[in-house]
XYZ file of C-alpha atoms in Angstrom:
325
model
C -37.401 19.787 -4.582
C -35.117 22.597 -3.359
C -33.969 20.450 -0.504
C -33.398 17.216 -2.517
C -31.389 18.829 -5.326
C -28.428 19.939 -3.223
C -28.168 16.456 -1.628
C -28.181 14.850 -5.017
C -25.474 17.185 -6.299
C -23.315 16.262 -3.249
C -23.831 12.561 -3.876
C -22.800 13.144 -7.507
C -19.691 14.975 -6.341
C -18.781 12.032 -4.117
C -19.228 9.542 -6.887
C -17.101 11.698 -9.242
C -14.373 11.853 -6.510
C -14.425 8.055 -5.975
C -14.281 7.299 -9.667
C -11.489 9.824 -10.131
C -9.613 8.280 -7.289
C -9.845 4.780 -8.737
C -8.834 6.014 -12.138
C -5.823 7.929 -10.765
C -4.659 4.858 -8.783
C -4.910 2.632 -11.870
C -3.117 5.079 -14.246
C -0.354 5.992 -11.698
C 0.458 2.441 -10.713
C 0.404 1.196 -14.293
C 3.639 3.102 -14.890
C 5.222 0.877 -12.245
C 3.596 -2.451 -13.009
C 4.092 -2.318 -16.794
C 7.646 -1.034 -16.631
C 9.934 -3.018 -19.062
C 12.708 -3.772 -16.578
C 13.796 -3.545 -12.887
C 15.644 -0.286 -13.250
C 12.665 1.396 -14.991
C 10.343 -0.019 -12.313
C 12.560 1.339 -9.501
C 12.754 4.728 -11.167
C 8.928 5.066 -11.765
C 8.329 3.831 -8.210
C 10.212 6.735 -6.737
C 8.912 9.238 -9.323
C 5.152 8.357 -8.926
C 5.462 8.202 -5.164
C 6.736 11.786 -5.119
C 4.105 12.834 -7.636
C 1.188 11.443 -5.630
C 2.424 13.189 -2.495
C 2.744 16.467 -4.424
C -0.898 15.982 -5.542
C -1.893 15.696 -1.912
C 0.087 18.804 -0.990
C -1.612 20.895 -3.708
C -5.071 19.632 -2.748
C -4.456 20.247 1.012
C -3.384 23.881 0.337
C -6.338 24.507 -2.052
C -8.885 23.002 0.314
C -7.620 24.808 3.334
C -7.785 28.039 1.455
C -11.305 27.360 0.228
C -12.443 26.429 3.714
C -11.013 29.688 5.152
C -12.702 31.700 2.407
C -16.024 29.994 2.851
C -15.990 30.575 6.616
C -15.239 34.276 6.065
C -18.133 34.616 3.567
C -20.607 32.734 5.812
C -19.683 34.793 8.809
C -20.210 37.972 6.800
C -23.567 36.739 5.609
C -24.651 35.888 9.160
C -23.576 39.318 10.308
C -25.679 40.924 7.602
C -28.738 38.923 8.648
C -28.213 39.725 12.300
C -27.920 43.411 11.457
C -31.268 43.178 9.683
C -32.691 41.498 12.782
C -33.642 38.375 10.888
C -34.599 35.370 12.948
C -31.699 32.975 12.334
C -29.828 30.365 14.335
C -26.159 31.137 13.498
C -23.797 28.266 12.836
C -20.620 27.914 14.751
C -17.521 27.092 12.630
C -14.372 25.593 14.084
C -11.384 27.321 12.630
C -7.904 26.417 13.967
C -4.867 27.585 11.924
C -2.631 25.087 13.639
C -4.744 22.172 12.383
C -4.848 23.639 8.843
C -1.076 24.131 8.883
C -0.413 20.651 10.239
C -2.085 18.919 7.308
C -0.103 20.967 4.807
C 3.130 20.396 6.647
C 2.427 16.688 6.642
C 2.374 16.499 2.829
C 5.312 18.958 2.607
C 7.520 16.824 4.862
C 6.606 13.653 3.021
C 7.227 15.235 -0.381
C 10.709 16.276 0.558
C 11.334 12.912 2.226
C 10.132 11.048 -0.849
C 12.419 13.067 -3.186
C 15.311 12.777 -0.770
C 14.877 8.961 -0.466
C 15.447 8.542 -4.253
C 18.854 10.166 -4.055
C 19.933 8.989 -0.597
C 22.436 6.268 0.050
C 20.226 3.281 0.866
C 23.221 1.307 2.168
C 23.812 3.817 5.047
C 22.857 2.241 8.359
C 20.542 3.743 10.929
C 18.261 6.739 10.546
C 18.486 8.569 7.198
C 17.463 12.134 6.444
C 14.357 10.821 4.657
C 13.382 8.963 7.900
C 13.588 12.152 9.944
C 11.382 13.943 7.411
C 8.859 11.099 7.459
C 8.786 11.163 11.241
C 8.069 14.930 11.159
C 5.285 14.223 8.657
C 3.817 11.587 10.968
C 3.924 14.095 13.872
C 2.076 16.700 11.826
C -0.516 14.218 10.597
C -0.932 12.813 14.123
C -1.586 16.353 15.440
C -4.200 16.753 12.685
C -6.247 13.610 13.377
C -5.912 13.661 17.172
C -7.067 17.297 17.211
C -10.146 16.427 15.144
C -10.849 13.520 17.465
C -10.390 15.622 20.640
C -12.570 18.537 19.483
C -15.460 16.541 17.955
C -15.449 12.914 19.174
C -13.888 12.534 22.587
C -17.309 12.449 24.304
C -18.676 9.788 21.961
C -16.902 6.762 23.526
C -16.641 5.165 26.893
C -13.188 4.093 28.141
C -14.037 0.486 27.468
C -14.521 1.194 23.756
C -11.200 3.015 23.570
C -9.364 0.077 25.219
C -11.095 -2.411 22.923
C -10.139 -0.642 19.752
C -6.614 -0.050 21.030
C -6.252 -3.799 21.751
C -7.572 -4.728 18.303
C -4.969 -2.485 16.698
C -2.128 -3.491 19.094
C -2.449 -7.273 18.573
C -1.569 -7.324 14.826
C 0.985 -4.587 15.429
C 2.874 -6.823 17.965
C 2.758 -9.690 15.483
C 4.259 -7.518 12.653
C 7.029 -6.132 14.842
C 7.861 -9.579 16.191
C 8.058 -10.978 12.682
C 10.406 -8.183 11.601
C 12.685 -8.733 14.595
C 12.638 -12.490 14.274
C 13.558 -12.253 10.516
C 16.430 -9.900 11.298
C 17.761 -12.274 13.908
C 17.472 -15.339 11.632
C 19.169 -13.700 8.676
C 21.857 -11.823 10.430
C 25.160 -13.573 10.998
C 26.186 -10.955 13.568
C 24.596 -8.915 16.313
C 21.421 -7.151 15.114
C 21.835 -3.430 14.682
C 19.329 -2.031 17.157
C 18.997 1.218 15.098
C 17.962 -0.830 12.058
C 15.302 -2.613 14.124
C 13.940 0.642 15.466
C 13.779 2.309 12.070
C 12.117 -0.671 10.376
C 9.603 -1.250 13.203
C 8.834 2.405 13.740
C 6.767 2.957 10.653
C 4.047 0.275 11.289
C 3.896 1.587 14.884
C 3.385 5.101 13.695
C 0.685 3.928 11.275
C -1.072 2.223 14.108
C -0.916 5.379 16.259
C -2.690 7.402 13.608
C -5.096 4.638 12.620
C -6.443 4.647 16.204
C -8.110 8.130 16.203
C -9.214 7.745 12.591
C -11.007 4.469 13.398
C -12.677 6.216 16.356
C -13.705 9.168 14.093
C -15.241 6.877 11.542
C -17.192 5.017 14.209
C -18.211 8.290 15.796
C -19.589 9.601 12.492
C -21.708 6.468 12.051
C -22.928 6.766 15.629
C -23.924 10.417 15.191
C -25.644 9.631 11.935
C -27.543 6.638 13.509
C -28.531 8.713 16.546
C -29.949 11.417 14.417
C -31.960 8.997 12.279
C -33.533 7.578 15.420
C -34.504 11.032 16.761
C -38.285 11.505 17.180
C -39.873 13.084 14.074
C -41.170 16.133 15.945
C -37.832 16.726 17.573
C -36.059 16.375 14.218
C -38.470 18.785 12.595
C -37.870 21.308 15.412
C -34.138 20.911 15.071
C -34.098 21.383 11.297
C -36.193 24.576 11.140
C -34.348 27.189 9.313
C -31.322 24.914 8.739
C -29.577 23.879 5.579
C -28.580 21.110 4.807
C -29.713 18.391 7.250
C -27.191 17.236 9.876
C -27.818 13.596 9.029
C -26.516 14.277 5.475
C -23.552 16.194 6.774
C -22.515 13.280 8.939
C -23.355 10.784 6.156
C -21.062 12.505 3.669
C -18.319 12.993 6.251
C -18.162 9.274 6.832
C -17.025 8.869 3.218
C -14.078 11.216 3.631
C -13.095 9.794 7.016
C -13.296 6.243 5.501
C -10.852 7.391 2.792
C -8.425 8.532 5.550
C -8.734 5.197 7.259
C -8.187 3.222 4.012
C -5.163 5.335 3.209
C -3.480 4.625 6.543
C -4.270 0.893 6.367
C -2.579 0.877 2.920
C 0.347 2.774 4.451
C 0.664 0.219 7.233
C 0.555 -2.623 4.721
C 3.285 -1.035 2.635
C 5.444 -0.111 5.706
C 5.096 -3.698 7.059
C 6.151 -5.141 3.697
C 9.032 -2.764 3.342
C 10.261 -3.488 6.849
C 10.150 -7.206 6.264
C 12.047 -7.145 2.914
C 14.659 -4.721 4.408
C 15.614 -7.492 6.822
C 17.219 -9.262 3.869
C 19.530 -6.886 1.939
C 19.486 -3.668 -0.036
C 19.132 -5.575 -3.331
C 16.018 -7.299 -2.079
C 14.535 -3.929 -1.019
C 15.173 -2.476 -4.469
C 13.677 -5.476 -6.177
C 10.487 -5.345 -4.176
C 10.094 -1.600 -3.478
C 7.845 -1.236 -6.480
C 5.234 -3.507 -4.837
C 5.168 -1.325 -1.653
C 5.148 1.847 -3.769
C 1.940 0.637 -5.430
C 0.450 0.623 -1.972
C 2.084 3.942 -1.097
C 0.750 5.609 -4.230
C -2.742 4.303 -3.464
C -2.274 5.584 0.099
C -1.223 9.064 -0.974
C -4.060 9.336 -3.530
C -6.613 8.205 -0.947
C -5.339 10.895 1.428
C -5.626 13.548 -1.334
C -9.147 12.342 -2.157
C -10.139 12.509 1.510
C -9.152 16.147 1.640
C -11.642 16.982 -1.122
C -14.147 16.835 1.727
C -12.000 18.905 4.030
C -14.785 21.173 5.234
C -16.876 18.206 6.401
C -14.214 17.388 9.002
C -15.216 20.556 10.778
C -18.972 20.180 10.514
C -19.641 18.340 13.767
C -20.022 21.391 15.944
C -22.890 22.345 13.627
C -24.457 18.923 14.229
C -24.032 19.433 18.049
C -25.771 22.746 17.739
C -28.655 21.204 15.853
C -29.010 18.367 18.355
C -28.621 20.248 21.549
């Protein structure tokens, strides 16, 4: 009973997080969908987008702080047990301040970019200040997900698997970029501004770049969980002596949070592709349809924020490796 209860509590926490996420998405986007006119819809689009990013920033800071505190307490407890010569198998916790900082900077850059975009001149050609801030945010988030992949999953896949997933992501990406460029050429009565093409196409490309390691991470979590379930009973019993909680549950719960990261970036890619396509027409068209893409962006931001509720699970795989090896 003492082993089942913590697992049940964790499942309840996951259910609460998912229900809260769905509720937040519905309430936030209702301000946009049910706005009485175009001006109000455009205003609430920008306002809610900034608000949802701010929620992600607050959650990221809180979860990083809680993770750092929990590691400190657990190390102190282990040291006390070691001093008492208790027979324990100490856990190894991965703690990298650069990774923690990168996820917080990601939301900070995007928050400033979102606020700046509302007041920036949308008719200005080329790269805007908001674009630069969004690029910096992508760089920070890319560092975060690629660092997690490198430290915990790089040994999980053969080169063929990496190439296969890369191709599966690259094919629709090429189609999207080609559609954007073709639309620009068809609608333009003069030479296409190359800077406009680069800016419009860059966001779906950046989304694809970060989707790649997240997809591998999600697959890696499932493989680790499946491998542990297929472990011989006597080996599993030997591995789990003196441990709490079981590694299979750690990897199982982690898959939920990684899945939320994946869903978030797929939503971001859908919104960026739609925005890039409508921007090929004119500024008025962008403003008329931006609320649709902001519904996707708000859902994206809230999924990212919800994923970070399980922040500590992203660093639990070295514990799994210790249990299995």
